[in-house]
């Protein structure tokens, strides 16, 4: 019942993901959520985010931001980190994920999605057939609708981690 919301893997932070390993595994595109994945909610791109996107480009990755936010927010962030973007994506709808891959020139076997929310980010990427990495939210302050979803996410993550532990995966 919950499996449609399970991430492919979990990482503490987007900044701890080993993108070099992903590149060696054949991934060529990375789709990112912005708020609470790369920076706190509504924060501008910081030096850490800019350095990450520069590193991804050096490695040979294509990247794209996929956000449910409006264009002024998403475009400003995308311009600051020098990447493509899709705003008002309607996550978890699949169309935004497909459009991101089309813009990057990748397909679902060579693309990975990174986000902090199960019911939008991860579920949508799973529906699109894209491998996923769930990261912890960067900052505890969130909009009320997200705070409420976090309670349900804890339940899903409990079952995900329990199943993972049974299979002997840390």
mmCIF file of C-alpha atoms in Angstrom:
data_model
loop_
_atom_site.group_PDB
_atom_site.id
_atom_site.type_symbol
_atom_site.label_atom_id
_atom_site.label_comp_id
_atom_site.label_asym_id
_atom_site.label_seq_id
_atom_site.Cartn_x
_atom_site.Cartn_y
_atom_site.Cartn_z
ATOM 1 C CA UNK A 1 0.000 0.000 0.000
ATOM 2 C CA UNK A 2 2.757 2.461 0.897
ATOM 3 C CA UNK A 3 5.350 1.276 -1.642
ATOM 4 C CA UNK A 4 4.355 3.845 -4.245
ATOM 5 C CA UNK A 5 5.713 6.496 -1.859
ATOM 6 C CA UNK A 6 8.976 4.727 -0.973
ATOM 7 C CA UNK A 7 12.203 6.394 -2.104
ATOM 8 C CA UNK A 8 14.882 4.430 -3.915
ATOM 9 C CA UNK A 9 17.309 5.591 -1.258
ATOM 10 C CA UNK A 10 17.685 8.129 1.517
ATOM 11 C CA UNK A 11 20.470 10.610 2.170
ATOM 12 C CA UNK A 12 20.895 13.065 5.002
ATOM 13 C CA UNK A 13 21.379 15.967 2.591
ATOM 14 C CA UNK A 14 21.583 16.720 -1.113
ATOM 15 C CA UNK A 15 25.097 17.909 -0.350
ATOM 16 C CA UNK A 16 26.126 14.434 0.841
ATOM 17 C CA UNK A 17 25.026 12.570 -2.301
ATOM 18 C CA UNK A 18 27.927 11.004 -4.166
ATOM 19 C CA UNK A 19 27.187 12.307 -7.634
ATOM 20 C CA UNK A 20 30.472 10.902 -8.946
ATOM 21 C CA UNK A 21 29.179 7.425 -8.120
ATOM 22 C CA UNK A 22 25.855 8.126 -9.813
ATOM 23 C CA UNK A 23 27.709 9.292 -12.912
ATOM 24 C CA UNK A 24 29.807 6.106 -12.956
ATOM 25 C CA UNK A 25 26.538 4.138 -12.680
ATOM 26 C CA UNK A 26 25.349 5.753 -15.909
ATOM 27 C CA UNK A 27 23.139 8.576 -14.691
ATOM 28 C CA UNK A 28 23.382 11.719 -16.802
ATOM 29 C CA UNK A 29 20.528 13.884 -15.568
ATOM 30 C CA UNK A 30 19.475 15.087 -12.122
ATOM 31 C CA UNK A 31 16.106 16.646 -11.387
ATOM 32 C CA UNK A 32 15.872 18.610 -8.145
ATOM 33 C CA UNK A 33 13.153 20.039 -5.993
ATOM 34 C CA UNK A 34 14.226 23.429 -4.590
ATOM 35 C CA UNK A 35 12.591 24.351 -1.295
ATOM 36 C CA UNK A 36 13.924 22.439 1.694
ATOM 37 C CA UNK A 37 15.919 20.219 -0.663
ATOM 38 C CA UNK A 38 18.591 22.671 -1.861
ATOM 39 C CA UNK A 39 17.882 25.651 0.425
ATOM 40 C CA UNK A 40 15.375 26.560 3.152
ATOM 41 C CA UNK A 41 11.872 27.389 1.937
ATOM 42 C CA UNK A 42 11.869 30.523 -0.271
ATOM 43 C CA UNK A 43 15.584 31.202 0.313
ATOM 44 C CA UNK A 44 17.725 32.343 -2.630
ATOM 45 C CA UNK A 45 20.456 30.141 -4.050
ATOM 46 C CA UNK A 46 23.394 30.163 -1.681
ATOM 47 C CA UNK A 47 27.070 29.486 -2.372
ATOM 48 C CA UNK A 48 26.671 25.808 -1.515
ATOM 49 C CA UNK A 49 23.889 25.376 -4.095
ATOM 50 C CA UNK A 50 25.877 27.272 -6.725
ATOM 51 C CA UNK A 51 28.933 25.100 -6.074
ATOM 52 C CA UNK A 52 26.842 21.924 -6.334
ATOM 53 C CA UNK A 53 25.478 22.836 -9.767
ATOM 54 C CA UNK A 54 28.934 23.868 -10.984
ATOM 55 C CA UNK A 55 30.287 20.494 -9.815
ATOM 56 C CA UNK A 56 27.448 18.609 -11.537
ATOM 57 C CA UNK A 57 28.192 20.431 -14.780
ATOM 58 C CA UNK A 58 31.909 19.606 -14.489
ATOM 59 C CA UNK A 59 31.034 15.946 -13.979
ATOM 60 C CA UNK A 60 28.958 15.969 -17.150
ATOM 61 C CA UNK A 61 25.464 15.997 -15.647
ATOM 62 C CA UNK A 62 22.494 17.809 -17.078
ATOM 63 C CA UNK A 63 20.225 19.251 -14.385
ATOM 64 C CA UNK A 64 16.769 20.693 -14.068
ATOM 65 C CA UNK A 65 14.743 22.185 -11.229
ATOM 66 C CA UNK A 66 11.184 20.894 -10.915
ATOM 67 C CA UNK A 67 9.037 22.991 -8.621
ATOM 68 C CA UNK A 68 5.386 23.562 -7.872
ATOM 69 C CA UNK A 69 6.306 27.166 -7.112
ATOM 70 C CA UNK A 70 5.643 30.105 -9.439
ATOM 71 C CA UNK A 71 8.045 31.328 -12.089
ATOM 72 C CA UNK A 72 9.571 34.347 -10.296
ATOM 73 C CA UNK A 73 10.828 32.076 -7.485
ATOM 74 C CA UNK A 74 11.995 29.221 -9.697
ATOM 75 C CA UNK A 75 13.549 31.308 -12.489
ATOM 76 C CA UNK A 76 15.585 33.412 -10.045
ATOM 77 C CA UNK A 77 16.960 30.270 -8.410
ATOM 78 C CA UNK A 78 17.641 28.559 -11.763
ATOM 79 C CA UNK A 79 19.450 31.636 -13.082
ATOM 80 C CA UNK A 80 21.612 31.790 -9.946
ATOM 81 C CA UNK A 81 22.717 28.143 -10.281
ATOM 82 C CA UNK A 82 22.781 28.162 -14.094
ATOM 83 C CA UNK A 83 20.321 25.358 -14.779
ATOM 84 C CA UNK A 84 17.032 24.657 -16.509
ATOM 85 C CA UNK A 85 13.722 24.730 -14.711
ATOM 86 C CA UNK A 86 10.053 23.874 -14.799
ATOM 87 C CA UNK A 87 7.761 25.874 -12.543
ATOM 88 C CA UNK A 88 4.174 25.183 -11.494
ATOM 89 C CA UNK A 89 4.967 21.551 -12.264
ATOM 90 C CA UNK A 90 1.917 20.087 -10.559
ATOM 91 C CA UNK A 91 3.932 17.413 -8.739
ATOM 92 C CA UNK A 92 3.130 14.553 -8.278
ATOM 93 C CA UNK A 93 1.817 14.695 -11.874
ATOM 94 C CA UNK A 94 4.158 12.871 -14.238
ATOM 95 C CA UNK A 95 4.185 15.523 -16.982
ATOM 96 C CA UNK A 96 6.742 17.759 -15.228
ATOM 97 C CA UNK A 97 9.198 14.915 -14.735
ATOM 98 C CA UNK A 98 8.882 13.944 -18.392
ATOM 99 C CA UNK A 99 9.332 17.551 -19.505
ATOM 100 C CA UNK A 100 12.463 17.842 -17.342
ATOM 101 C CA UNK A 101 13.976 14.745 -18.929
ATOM 102 C CA UNK A 102 13.113 16.047 -22.382
ATOM 103 C CA UNK A 103 14.865 19.359 -21.637
ATOM 104 C CA UNK A 104 17.933 17.545 -20.337
ATOM 105 C CA UNK A 105 17.985 15.035 -23.204
ATOM 106 C CA UNK A 106 17.832 12.086 -20.808
ATOM 107 C CA UNK A 107 15.458 9.233 -20.138
ATOM 108 C CA UNK A 108 14.227 7.572 -16.964
ATOM 109 C CA UNK A 109 17.029 4.994 -16.918
ATOM 110 C CA UNK A 110 19.673 7.742 -16.910
ATOM 111 C CA UNK A 111 17.963 10.276 -14.658
ATOM 112 C CA UNK A 112 17.647 10.537 -10.888
ATOM 113 C CA UNK A 113 15.319 12.733 -8.859
ATOM 114 C CA UNK A 114 16.250 14.377 -5.537
ATOM 115 C CA UNK A 115 13.622 15.832 -3.202
ATOM 116 C CA UNK A 116 12.477 16.145 0.403
ATOM 117 C CA UNK A 117 8.771 15.241 0.235
ATOM 118 C CA UNK A 118 7.262 11.801 -0.237
ATOM 119 C CA UNK A 119 3.784 12.757 -1.420
ATOM 120 C CA UNK A 120 4.859 15.165 -4.144
ATOM 121 C CA UNK A 121 8.523 14.721 -5.063
ATOM 122 C CA UNK A 122 9.089 11.003 -4.567
ATOM 123 C CA UNK A 123 5.629 9.765 -5.518
ATOM 124 C CA UNK A 124 5.692 11.739 -8.771
ATOM 125 C CA UNK A 125 9.171 10.506 -9.711
ATOM 126 C CA UNK A 126 8.166 6.930 -8.871
ATOM 127 C CA UNK A 127 5.105 7.289 -11.096
ATOM 128 C CA UNK A 128 7.394 8.554 -13.880
ATOM 129 C CA UNK A 129 9.719 5.560 -13.390
ATOM 130 C CA UNK A 130 12.671 7.678 -12.252
ATOM 131 C CA UNK A 131 15.021 6.506 -9.467
ATOM 132 C CA UNK A 132 14.695 8.676 -6.376
ATOM 133 C CA UNK A 133 16.753 10.011 -3.499
ATOM 134 C CA UNK A 134 14.872 11.352 -0.488
ATOM 135 C CA UNK A 135 16.794 13.932 1.529
ATOM 136 C CA UNK A 136 16.008 15.354 4.944
ATOM 137 C CA UNK A 137 14.428 18.796 4.894
ATOM 138 C CA UNK A 138 17.097 21.473 5.286
ATOM 139 C CA UNK A 139 15.100 23.615 7.695
ATOM 140 C CA UNK A 140 12.303 22.794 10.166
ATOM 141 C CA UNK A 141 10.237 25.891 9.313
ATOM 142 C CA UNK A 142 7.663 24.966 6.666
ATOM 143 C CA UNK A 143 4.265 26.022 5.407
ATOM 144 C CA UNK A 144 1.335 24.573 7.365
ATOM 145 C CA UNK A 145 0.167 22.219 4.577
ATOM 146 C CA UNK A 146 3.652 20.688 4.454
ATOM 147 C CA UNK A 147 3.824 20.366 8.252
ATOM 148 C CA UNK A 148 0.617 18.323 8.175
ATOM 149 C CA UNK A 149 1.946 16.065 5.406
ATOM 150 C CA UNK A 150 5.112 15.417 7.416
ATOM 151 C CA UNK A 151 3.064 13.528 10.015
ATOM 152 C CA UNK A 152 1.801 11.139 7.339
ATOM 153 C CA UNK A 153 5.285 10.870 5.862
ATOM 154 C CA UNK A 154 6.601 9.616 9.207
ATOM 155 C CA UNK A 155 4.154 6.711 9.042
ATOM 156 C CA UNK A 156 5.189 5.790 5.501
ATOM 157 C CA UNK A 157 8.882 6.108 6.351
ATOM 158 C CA UNK A 158 8.389 3.860 9.371
ATOM 159 C CA UNK A 159 7.139 1.056 7.116
ATOM 160 C CA UNK A 160 9.784 1.778 4.472
ATOM 161 C CA UNK A 161 12.618 1.570 6.992
ATOM 162 C CA UNK A 162 11.135 -1.520 8.612
ATOM 163 C CA UNK A 163 10.977 -3.269 5.224
ATOM 164 C CA UNK A 164 14.496 -2.101 4.374
ATOM 165 C CA UNK A 165 15.797 -3.458 7.678
ATOM 166 C CA UNK A 166 14.163 -6.850 6.996
ATOM 167 C CA UNK A 167 16.025 -7.026 3.695
ATOM 168 C CA UNK A 168 19.284 -6.319 5.488
ATOM 169 C CA UNK A 169 19.862 -2.896 3.922
ATOM 170 C CA UNK A 170 21.036 -0.151 6.290
#
